[in-house]
Coordinates of C-alpha atoms (C1' of nucleotides) in Angstrom, one line a residue:
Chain A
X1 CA 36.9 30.4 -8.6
X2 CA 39.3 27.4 -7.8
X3 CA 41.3 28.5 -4.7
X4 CA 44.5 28.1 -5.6
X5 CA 44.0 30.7 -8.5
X6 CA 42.5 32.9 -6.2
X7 CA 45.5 33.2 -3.9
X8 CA 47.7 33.7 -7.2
X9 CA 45.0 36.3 -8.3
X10 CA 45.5 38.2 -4.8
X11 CA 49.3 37.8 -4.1
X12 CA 49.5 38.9 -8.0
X13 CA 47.4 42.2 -7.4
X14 CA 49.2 42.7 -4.4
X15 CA 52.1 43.0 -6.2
X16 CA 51.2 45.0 -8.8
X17 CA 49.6 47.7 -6.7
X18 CA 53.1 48.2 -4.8
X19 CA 55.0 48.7 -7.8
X20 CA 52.2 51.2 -8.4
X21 CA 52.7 53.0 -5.3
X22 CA 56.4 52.8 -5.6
X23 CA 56.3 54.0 -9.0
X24 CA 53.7 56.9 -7.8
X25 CA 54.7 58.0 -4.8
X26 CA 58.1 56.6 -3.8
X27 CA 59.1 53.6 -1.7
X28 CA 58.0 55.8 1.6
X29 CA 54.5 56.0 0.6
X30 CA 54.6 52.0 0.6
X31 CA 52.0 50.9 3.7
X32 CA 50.2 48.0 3.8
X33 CA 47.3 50.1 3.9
X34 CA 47.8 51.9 0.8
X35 CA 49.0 48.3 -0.7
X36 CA 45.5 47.0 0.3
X37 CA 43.6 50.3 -1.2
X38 CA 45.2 50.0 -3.9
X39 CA 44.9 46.4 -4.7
X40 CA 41.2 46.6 -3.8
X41 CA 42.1 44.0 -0.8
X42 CA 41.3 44.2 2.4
X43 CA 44.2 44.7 5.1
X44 CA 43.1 41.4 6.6
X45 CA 43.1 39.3 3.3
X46 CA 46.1 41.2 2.1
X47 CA 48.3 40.1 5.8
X48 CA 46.6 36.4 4.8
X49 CA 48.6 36.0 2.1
X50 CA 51.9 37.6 3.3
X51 CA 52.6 37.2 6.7
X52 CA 54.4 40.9 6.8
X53 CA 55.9 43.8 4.9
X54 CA 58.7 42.2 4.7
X55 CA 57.1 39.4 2.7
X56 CA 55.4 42.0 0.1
X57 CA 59.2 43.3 -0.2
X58 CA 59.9 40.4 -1.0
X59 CA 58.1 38.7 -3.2
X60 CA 58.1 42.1 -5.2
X61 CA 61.7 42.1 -5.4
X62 CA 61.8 38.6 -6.7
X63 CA 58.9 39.9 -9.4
X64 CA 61.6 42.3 -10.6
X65 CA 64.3 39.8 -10.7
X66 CA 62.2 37.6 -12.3
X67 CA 61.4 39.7 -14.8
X68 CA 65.0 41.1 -15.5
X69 CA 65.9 37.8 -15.6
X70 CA 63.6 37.2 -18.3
X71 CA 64.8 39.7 -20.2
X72 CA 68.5 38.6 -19.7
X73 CA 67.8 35.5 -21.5
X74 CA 65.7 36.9 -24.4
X75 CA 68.9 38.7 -24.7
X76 CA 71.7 35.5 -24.0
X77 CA 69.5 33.8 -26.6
X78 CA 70.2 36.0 -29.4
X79 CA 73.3 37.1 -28.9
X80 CA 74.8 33.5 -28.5
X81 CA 76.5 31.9 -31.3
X82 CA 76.7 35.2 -33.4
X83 CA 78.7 37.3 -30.9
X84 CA 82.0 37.5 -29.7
X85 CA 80.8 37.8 -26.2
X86 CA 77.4 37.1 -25.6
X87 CA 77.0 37.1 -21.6
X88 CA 78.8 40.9 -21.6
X89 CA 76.3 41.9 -24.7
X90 CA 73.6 40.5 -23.1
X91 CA 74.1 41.7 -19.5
X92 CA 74.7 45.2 -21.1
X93 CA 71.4 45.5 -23.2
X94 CA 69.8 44.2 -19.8
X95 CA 71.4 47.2 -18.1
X96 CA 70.2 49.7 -20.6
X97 CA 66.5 48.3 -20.6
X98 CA 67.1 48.9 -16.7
X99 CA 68.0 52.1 -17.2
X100 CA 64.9 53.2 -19.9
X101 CA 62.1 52.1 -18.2
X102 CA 60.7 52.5 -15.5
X103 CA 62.5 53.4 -12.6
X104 CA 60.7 50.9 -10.1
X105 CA 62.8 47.9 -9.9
X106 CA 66.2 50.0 -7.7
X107 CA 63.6 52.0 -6.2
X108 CA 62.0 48.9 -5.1
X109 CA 65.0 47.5 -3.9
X110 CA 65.6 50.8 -2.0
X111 CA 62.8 50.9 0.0
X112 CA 63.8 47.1 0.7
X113 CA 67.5 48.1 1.6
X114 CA 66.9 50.2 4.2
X115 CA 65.4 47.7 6.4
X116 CA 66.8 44.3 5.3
X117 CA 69.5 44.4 3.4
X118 CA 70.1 40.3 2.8
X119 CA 66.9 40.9 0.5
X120 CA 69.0 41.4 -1.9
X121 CA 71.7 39.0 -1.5
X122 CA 69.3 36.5 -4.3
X123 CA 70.3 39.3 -6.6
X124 CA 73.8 39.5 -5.8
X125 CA 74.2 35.8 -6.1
X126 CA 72.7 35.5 -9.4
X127 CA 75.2 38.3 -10.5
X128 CA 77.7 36.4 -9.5
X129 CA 77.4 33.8 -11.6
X130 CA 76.9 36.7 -14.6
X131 CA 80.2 37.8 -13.8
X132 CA 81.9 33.8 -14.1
X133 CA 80.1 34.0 -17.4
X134 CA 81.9 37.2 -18.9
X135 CA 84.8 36.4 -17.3
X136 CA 85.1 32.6 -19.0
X137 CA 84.0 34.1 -22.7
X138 CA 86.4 37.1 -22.8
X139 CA 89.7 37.9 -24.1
X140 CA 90.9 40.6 -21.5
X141 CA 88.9 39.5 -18.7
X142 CA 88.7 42.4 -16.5
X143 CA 87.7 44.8 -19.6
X144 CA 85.0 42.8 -20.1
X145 CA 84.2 43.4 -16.1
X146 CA 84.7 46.7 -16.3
X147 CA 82.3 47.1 -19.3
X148 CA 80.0 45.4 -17.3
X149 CA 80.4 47.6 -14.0
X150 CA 80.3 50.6 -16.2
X151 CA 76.8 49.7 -17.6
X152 CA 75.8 48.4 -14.1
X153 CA 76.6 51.9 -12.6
X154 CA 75.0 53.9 -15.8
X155 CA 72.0 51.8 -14.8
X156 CA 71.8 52.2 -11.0
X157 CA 72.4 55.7 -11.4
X158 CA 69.9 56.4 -13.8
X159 CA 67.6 54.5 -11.8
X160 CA 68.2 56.3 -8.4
X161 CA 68.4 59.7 -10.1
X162 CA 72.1 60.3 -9.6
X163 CA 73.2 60.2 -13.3
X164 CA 75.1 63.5 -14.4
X165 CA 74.2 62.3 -18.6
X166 CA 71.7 63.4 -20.3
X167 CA 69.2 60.2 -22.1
X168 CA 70.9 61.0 -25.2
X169 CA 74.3 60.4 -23.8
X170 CA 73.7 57.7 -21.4
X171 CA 72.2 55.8 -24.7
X172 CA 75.7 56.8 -26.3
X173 CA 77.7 55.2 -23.5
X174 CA 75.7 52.3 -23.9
X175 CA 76.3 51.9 -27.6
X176 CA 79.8 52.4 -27.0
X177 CA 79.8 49.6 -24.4
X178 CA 78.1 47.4 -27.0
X179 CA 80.2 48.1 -29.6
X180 CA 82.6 45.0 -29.1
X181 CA 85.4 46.0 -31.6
X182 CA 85.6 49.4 -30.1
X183 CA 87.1 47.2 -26.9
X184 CA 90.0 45.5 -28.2
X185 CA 92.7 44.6 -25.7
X186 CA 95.6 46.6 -26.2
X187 CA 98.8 45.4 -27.0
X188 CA 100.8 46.2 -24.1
X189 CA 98.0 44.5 -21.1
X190 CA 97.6 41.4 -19.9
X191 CA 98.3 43.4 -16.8
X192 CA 97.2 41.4 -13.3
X193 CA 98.6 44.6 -11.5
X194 CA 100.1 43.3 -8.4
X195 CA 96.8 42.2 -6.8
X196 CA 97.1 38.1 -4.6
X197 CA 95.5 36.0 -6.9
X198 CA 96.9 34.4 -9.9
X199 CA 96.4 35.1 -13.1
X200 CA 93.7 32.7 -14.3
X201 CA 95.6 29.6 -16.3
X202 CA 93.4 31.3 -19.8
Chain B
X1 CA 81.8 78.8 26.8
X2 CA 81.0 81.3 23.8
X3 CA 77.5 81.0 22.2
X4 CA 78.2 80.3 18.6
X5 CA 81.0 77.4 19.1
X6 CA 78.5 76.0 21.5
X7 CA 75.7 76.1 18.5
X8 CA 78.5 74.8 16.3
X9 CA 80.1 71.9 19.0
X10 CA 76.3 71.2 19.4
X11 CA 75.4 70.9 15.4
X12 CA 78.8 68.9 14.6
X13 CA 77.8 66.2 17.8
X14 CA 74.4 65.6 16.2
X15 CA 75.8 65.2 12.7
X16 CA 78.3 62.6 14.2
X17 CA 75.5 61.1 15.7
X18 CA 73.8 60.6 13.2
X19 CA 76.5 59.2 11.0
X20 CA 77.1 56.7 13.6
X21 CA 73.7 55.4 14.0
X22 CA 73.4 55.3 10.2
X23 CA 76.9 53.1 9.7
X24 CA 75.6 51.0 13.2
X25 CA 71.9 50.5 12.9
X26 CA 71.2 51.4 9.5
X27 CA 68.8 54.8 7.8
X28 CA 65.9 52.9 8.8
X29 CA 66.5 53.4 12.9
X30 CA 67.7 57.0 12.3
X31 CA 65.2 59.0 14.1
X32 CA 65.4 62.4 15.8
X33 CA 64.6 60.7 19.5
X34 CA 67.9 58.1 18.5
X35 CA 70.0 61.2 17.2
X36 CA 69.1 63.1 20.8
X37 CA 70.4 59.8 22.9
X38 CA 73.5 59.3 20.9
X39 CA 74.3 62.9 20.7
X40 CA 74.0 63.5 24.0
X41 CA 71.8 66.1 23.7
X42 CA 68.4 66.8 24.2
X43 CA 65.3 66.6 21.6
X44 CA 64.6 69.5 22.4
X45 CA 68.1 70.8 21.7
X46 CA 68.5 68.8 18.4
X47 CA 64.6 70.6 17.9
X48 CA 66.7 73.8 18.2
X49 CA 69.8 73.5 16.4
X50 CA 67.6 71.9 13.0
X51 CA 64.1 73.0 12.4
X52 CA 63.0 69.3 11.4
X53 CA 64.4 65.8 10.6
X54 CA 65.0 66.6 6.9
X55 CA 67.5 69.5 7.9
X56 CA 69.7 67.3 10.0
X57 CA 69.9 65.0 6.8
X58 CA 70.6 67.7 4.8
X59 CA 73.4 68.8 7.5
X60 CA 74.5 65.1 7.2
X61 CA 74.4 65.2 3.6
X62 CA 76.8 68.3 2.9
X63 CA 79.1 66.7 5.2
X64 CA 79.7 63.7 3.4
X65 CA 79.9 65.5 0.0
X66 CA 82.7 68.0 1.5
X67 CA 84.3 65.0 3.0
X68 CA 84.7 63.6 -0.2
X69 CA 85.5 67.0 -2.0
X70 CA 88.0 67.2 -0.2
X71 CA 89.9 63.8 -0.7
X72 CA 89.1 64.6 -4.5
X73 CA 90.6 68.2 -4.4
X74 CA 93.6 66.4 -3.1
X75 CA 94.1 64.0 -5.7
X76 CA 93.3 66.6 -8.3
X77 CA 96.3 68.3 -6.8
X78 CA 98.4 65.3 -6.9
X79 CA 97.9 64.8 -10.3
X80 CA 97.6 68.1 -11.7
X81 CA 100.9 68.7 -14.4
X82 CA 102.1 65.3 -14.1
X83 CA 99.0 62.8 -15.7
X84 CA 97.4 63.3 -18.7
X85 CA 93.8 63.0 -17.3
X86 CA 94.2 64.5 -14.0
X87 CA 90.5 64.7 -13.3
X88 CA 89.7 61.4 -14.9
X89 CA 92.5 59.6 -12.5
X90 CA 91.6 62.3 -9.4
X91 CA 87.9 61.1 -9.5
X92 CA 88.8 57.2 -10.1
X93 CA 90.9 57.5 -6.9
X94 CA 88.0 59.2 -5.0
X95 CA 85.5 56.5 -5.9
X96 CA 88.1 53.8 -4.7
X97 CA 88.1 55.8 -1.4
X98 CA 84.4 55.7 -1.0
X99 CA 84.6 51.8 -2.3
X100 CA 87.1 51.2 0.9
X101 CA 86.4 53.5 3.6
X102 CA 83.1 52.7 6.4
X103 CA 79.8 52.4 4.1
X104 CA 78.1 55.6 5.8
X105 CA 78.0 58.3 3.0
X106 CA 76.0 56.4 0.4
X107 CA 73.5 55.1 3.3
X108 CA 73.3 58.7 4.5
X109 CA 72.0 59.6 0.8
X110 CA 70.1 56.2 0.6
X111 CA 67.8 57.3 3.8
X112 CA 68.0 60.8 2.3
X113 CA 66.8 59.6 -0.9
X114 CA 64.0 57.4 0.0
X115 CA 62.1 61.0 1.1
X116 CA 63.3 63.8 -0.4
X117 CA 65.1 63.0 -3.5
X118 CA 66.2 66.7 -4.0
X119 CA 68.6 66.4 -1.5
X120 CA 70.8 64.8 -3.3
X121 CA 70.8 67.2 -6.5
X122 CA 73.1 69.2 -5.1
X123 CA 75.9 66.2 -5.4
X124 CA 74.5 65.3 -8.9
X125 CA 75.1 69.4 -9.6
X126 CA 79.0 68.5 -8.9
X127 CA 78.9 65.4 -10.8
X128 CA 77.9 67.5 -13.7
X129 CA 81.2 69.8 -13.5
X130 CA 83.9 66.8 -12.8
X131 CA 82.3 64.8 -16.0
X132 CA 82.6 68.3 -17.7
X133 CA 86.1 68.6 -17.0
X134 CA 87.3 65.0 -17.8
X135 CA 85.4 65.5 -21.0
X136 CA 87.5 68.3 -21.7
X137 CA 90.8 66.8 -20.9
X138 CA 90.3 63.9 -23.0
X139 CA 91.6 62.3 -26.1
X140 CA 88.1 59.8 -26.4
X141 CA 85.5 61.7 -24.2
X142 CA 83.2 59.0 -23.9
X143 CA 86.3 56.3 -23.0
X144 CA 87.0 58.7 -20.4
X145 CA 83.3 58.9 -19.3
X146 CA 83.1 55.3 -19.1
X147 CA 85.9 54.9 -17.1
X148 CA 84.7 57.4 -14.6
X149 CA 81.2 55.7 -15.2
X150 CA 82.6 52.0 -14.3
X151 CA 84.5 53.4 -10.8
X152 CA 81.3 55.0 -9.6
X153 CA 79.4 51.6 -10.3
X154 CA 82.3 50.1 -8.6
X155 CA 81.8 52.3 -5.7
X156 CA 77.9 52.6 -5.3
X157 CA 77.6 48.9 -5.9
X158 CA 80.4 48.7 -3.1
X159 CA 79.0 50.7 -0.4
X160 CA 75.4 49.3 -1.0
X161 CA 76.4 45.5 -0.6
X162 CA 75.4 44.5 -4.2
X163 CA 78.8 44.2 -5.8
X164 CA 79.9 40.6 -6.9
X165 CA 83.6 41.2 -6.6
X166 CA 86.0 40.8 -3.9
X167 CA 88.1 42.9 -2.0
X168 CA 90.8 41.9 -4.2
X169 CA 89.4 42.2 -7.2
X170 CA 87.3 45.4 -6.8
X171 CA 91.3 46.8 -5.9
X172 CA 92.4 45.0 -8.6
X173 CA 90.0 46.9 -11.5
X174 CA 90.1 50.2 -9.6
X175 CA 93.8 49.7 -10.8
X176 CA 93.2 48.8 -13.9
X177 CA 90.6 51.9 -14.7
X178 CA 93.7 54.1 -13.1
X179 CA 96.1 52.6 -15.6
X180 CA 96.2 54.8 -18.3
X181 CA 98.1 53.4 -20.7
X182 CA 95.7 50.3 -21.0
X183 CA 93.4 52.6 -22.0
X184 CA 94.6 53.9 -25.7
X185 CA 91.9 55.1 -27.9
X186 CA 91.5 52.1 -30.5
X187 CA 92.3 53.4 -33.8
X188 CA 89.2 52.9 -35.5
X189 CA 87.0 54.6 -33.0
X190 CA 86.3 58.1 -32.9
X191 CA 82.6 56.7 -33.5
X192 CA 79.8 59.1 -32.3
X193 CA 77.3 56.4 -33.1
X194 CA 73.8 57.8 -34.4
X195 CA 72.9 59.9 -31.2
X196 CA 71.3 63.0 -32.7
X197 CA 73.8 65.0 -31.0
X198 CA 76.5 66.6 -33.0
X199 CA 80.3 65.4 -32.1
X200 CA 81.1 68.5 -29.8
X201 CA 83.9 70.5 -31.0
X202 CA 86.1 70.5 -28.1
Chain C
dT1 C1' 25.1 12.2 -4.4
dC2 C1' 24.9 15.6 -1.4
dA3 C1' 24.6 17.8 3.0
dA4 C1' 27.6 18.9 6.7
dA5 C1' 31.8 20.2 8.4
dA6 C1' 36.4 21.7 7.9
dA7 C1' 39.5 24.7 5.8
dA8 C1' 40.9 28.5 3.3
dA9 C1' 40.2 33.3 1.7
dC10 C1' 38.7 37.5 3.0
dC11 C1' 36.9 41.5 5.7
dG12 C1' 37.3 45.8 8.4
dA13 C1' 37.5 47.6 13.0
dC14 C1' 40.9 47.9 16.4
dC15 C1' 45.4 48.5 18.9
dA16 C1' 50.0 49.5 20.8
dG17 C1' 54.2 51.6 19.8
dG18 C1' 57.2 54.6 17.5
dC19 C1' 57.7 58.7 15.1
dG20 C1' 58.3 63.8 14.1
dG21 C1' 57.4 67.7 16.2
dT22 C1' 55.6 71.1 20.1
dT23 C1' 55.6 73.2 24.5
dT24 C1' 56.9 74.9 28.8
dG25 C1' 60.4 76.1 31.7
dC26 C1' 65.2 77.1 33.1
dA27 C1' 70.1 78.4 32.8
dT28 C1' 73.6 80.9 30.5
dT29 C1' 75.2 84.6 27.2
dT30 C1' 74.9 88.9 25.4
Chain D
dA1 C1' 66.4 92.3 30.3
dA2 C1' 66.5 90.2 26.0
dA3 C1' 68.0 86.5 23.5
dT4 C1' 70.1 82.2 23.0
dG5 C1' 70.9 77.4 24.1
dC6 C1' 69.1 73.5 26.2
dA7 C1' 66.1 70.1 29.0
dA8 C1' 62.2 67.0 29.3
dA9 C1' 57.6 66.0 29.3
dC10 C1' 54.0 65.8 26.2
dC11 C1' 51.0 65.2 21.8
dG12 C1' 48.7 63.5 17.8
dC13 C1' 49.4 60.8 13.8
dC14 C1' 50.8 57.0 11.2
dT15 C1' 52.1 52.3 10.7
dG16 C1' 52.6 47.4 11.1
dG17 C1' 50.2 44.0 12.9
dT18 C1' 46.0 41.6 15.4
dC19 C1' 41.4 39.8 16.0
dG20 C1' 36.8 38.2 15.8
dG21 C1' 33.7 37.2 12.4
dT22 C1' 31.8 36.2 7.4
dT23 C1' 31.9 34.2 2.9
dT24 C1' 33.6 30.8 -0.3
dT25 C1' 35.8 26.6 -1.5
dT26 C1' 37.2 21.9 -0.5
dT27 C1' 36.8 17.7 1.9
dT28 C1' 34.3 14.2 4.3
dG29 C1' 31.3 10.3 5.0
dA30 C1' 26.9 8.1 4.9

DNA sequence: TCAAAAAAACCGACCAGGCGGTTTGCATTT
DNA sequence: AAATGCAAACCGCCTGGTCGGTTTTTTTGA
């Protein structure tokens, strides 16, 4: 087998058999040992391809961006045009995929947190630019962030087990948040509450 | 010096401890030998005073969660008579403290999580009663819920280093979700989009 | 064209340090 | 004198990481 190939074989089973163990047993469980079991690597060939734990925790949190990401643009692509908002819409149905499935990704990034923390800045970076989106497409601006935390929190909290809904009303919530004429600004707010910054010129 | 405030100076020094090394080193360097140095007292002690590592997060744990009972039991005075969603705007403000104040009760829980995950149902419990009593206070339940929804994404994402927003504009949405009257039910929604679930009476 | 050599992938035993927890012994309360 | 609170040395396990050696692929050069 060509080498290269190899190597993305390896790093690629590597990968999958933490998200296993994650999903199995919980981010604790995750030792390079049980990641080489698992992946039917040897230790030595598995700290060949990544120099540490920190580079499996790493590369598997950039799997899981990767693959919301992914899913983020399935959903930009057929919201845009037709929709009155399609970065909020699309960021929202991304959340609520996040929230169905399986629960590795924020567990992932949990076992990941606890030790290095600026693993995750990627993700908060390309949030950022999520939230310049929303804000440059909507009418009430900060509505439109909020909807966006709210999902974001119904998410995380699914995710991390802390969610007081049940899956029926968490999927409620969501529709709500989706529903874009249930969200019209009201009359009386445009509303920068005393807060520094000046209202944006739109 | 009597026995049980010694027990009980003894038990508060390692919980203090322990919140400090959390908030300066992080979960990951909170061990029992690290607790016992910055405590001041012994392992052996600590060994005494908590029958393992998991009962000193547990300790930790209830701490934070009365610490923040507390600050919501005092806004939920504040507002009790004079607001129209008293919890709803108590539990808001509570989230922005959490959002503002020194990172170390959602760390505390992140370490906690990471091993036992059932340390934390106990918060989730509470959750369940506060979103049970801004349902019942409100004029759109699940606007209500989603408010309260949005200020705890505000929060978590806050204390965990993952939110996008600055200072300024995490203060400036926390305002916005406390606003009430930017919040009017819009007229056409009462919508209990297909969920299964019959519209509660309330 | 094809060995020979270099490099890359891989293996599995090994190790040092850190960790949660125990033990033994002593001082102070009850 | 019994019990409680505390001290400090100690223990065994687990974990991340290393190391010498083997196999497989790639490069070299005659």
């Amino acid at each position: 087998m060509d080498n290269a190939t190899r190597s993305e074989r390896s790093r690629n089973a590597v990968i999958q058999a933490a998200l296993a163990i994650i999903a199995r047993d919980g981010p604790a469980r995750l030792t390079l040992d049980a990641i080489a079991r698992e992946s039917g690597i040897s230790k030595g060939g598995l700290m060949h391809q990544f120099r540490s734990k920190e580079a499996v925790l790493k590369a598997v949190l950039e799997q899981q961006i990767e693959h919301f990401e992914a899913i983020s643009r399935d959903y930009e692509a057929k919201f845009a045009g037709n929709h009155p908002a399609p970065h909020l819409a699309a960021q929202i149905a991304t959340s609520r995929e996040a929230a169905v499935g399986s629960h590795v990704a924020a567990l992932a990034a949990y076992g990941a947190l606890a030790d290095q923390p600026d693993l995750l800045s990627a993700s908060r970076k390309l949030d950022v630019d999520k939230v310049q989106a929303i804000k440059a497409e909507a009418d009430d601006p900060d509505l439109a962030l909020l909807r966006w935390t709210a999902a974001r929190g119904l998410a995380i909290t699914a995710v991390l087990g802390l969610c007081p809904f049940s899956d029926a009303e968490r999927a409620r919530l969501f529709d709500r948040l989706l529903d874009n004429h249930a969200w019209t600004r009201p009359a009386t707010a445009a509303k920068p509450v005393a807060a520094g910054k000046a209202p944006k010129s739109r």
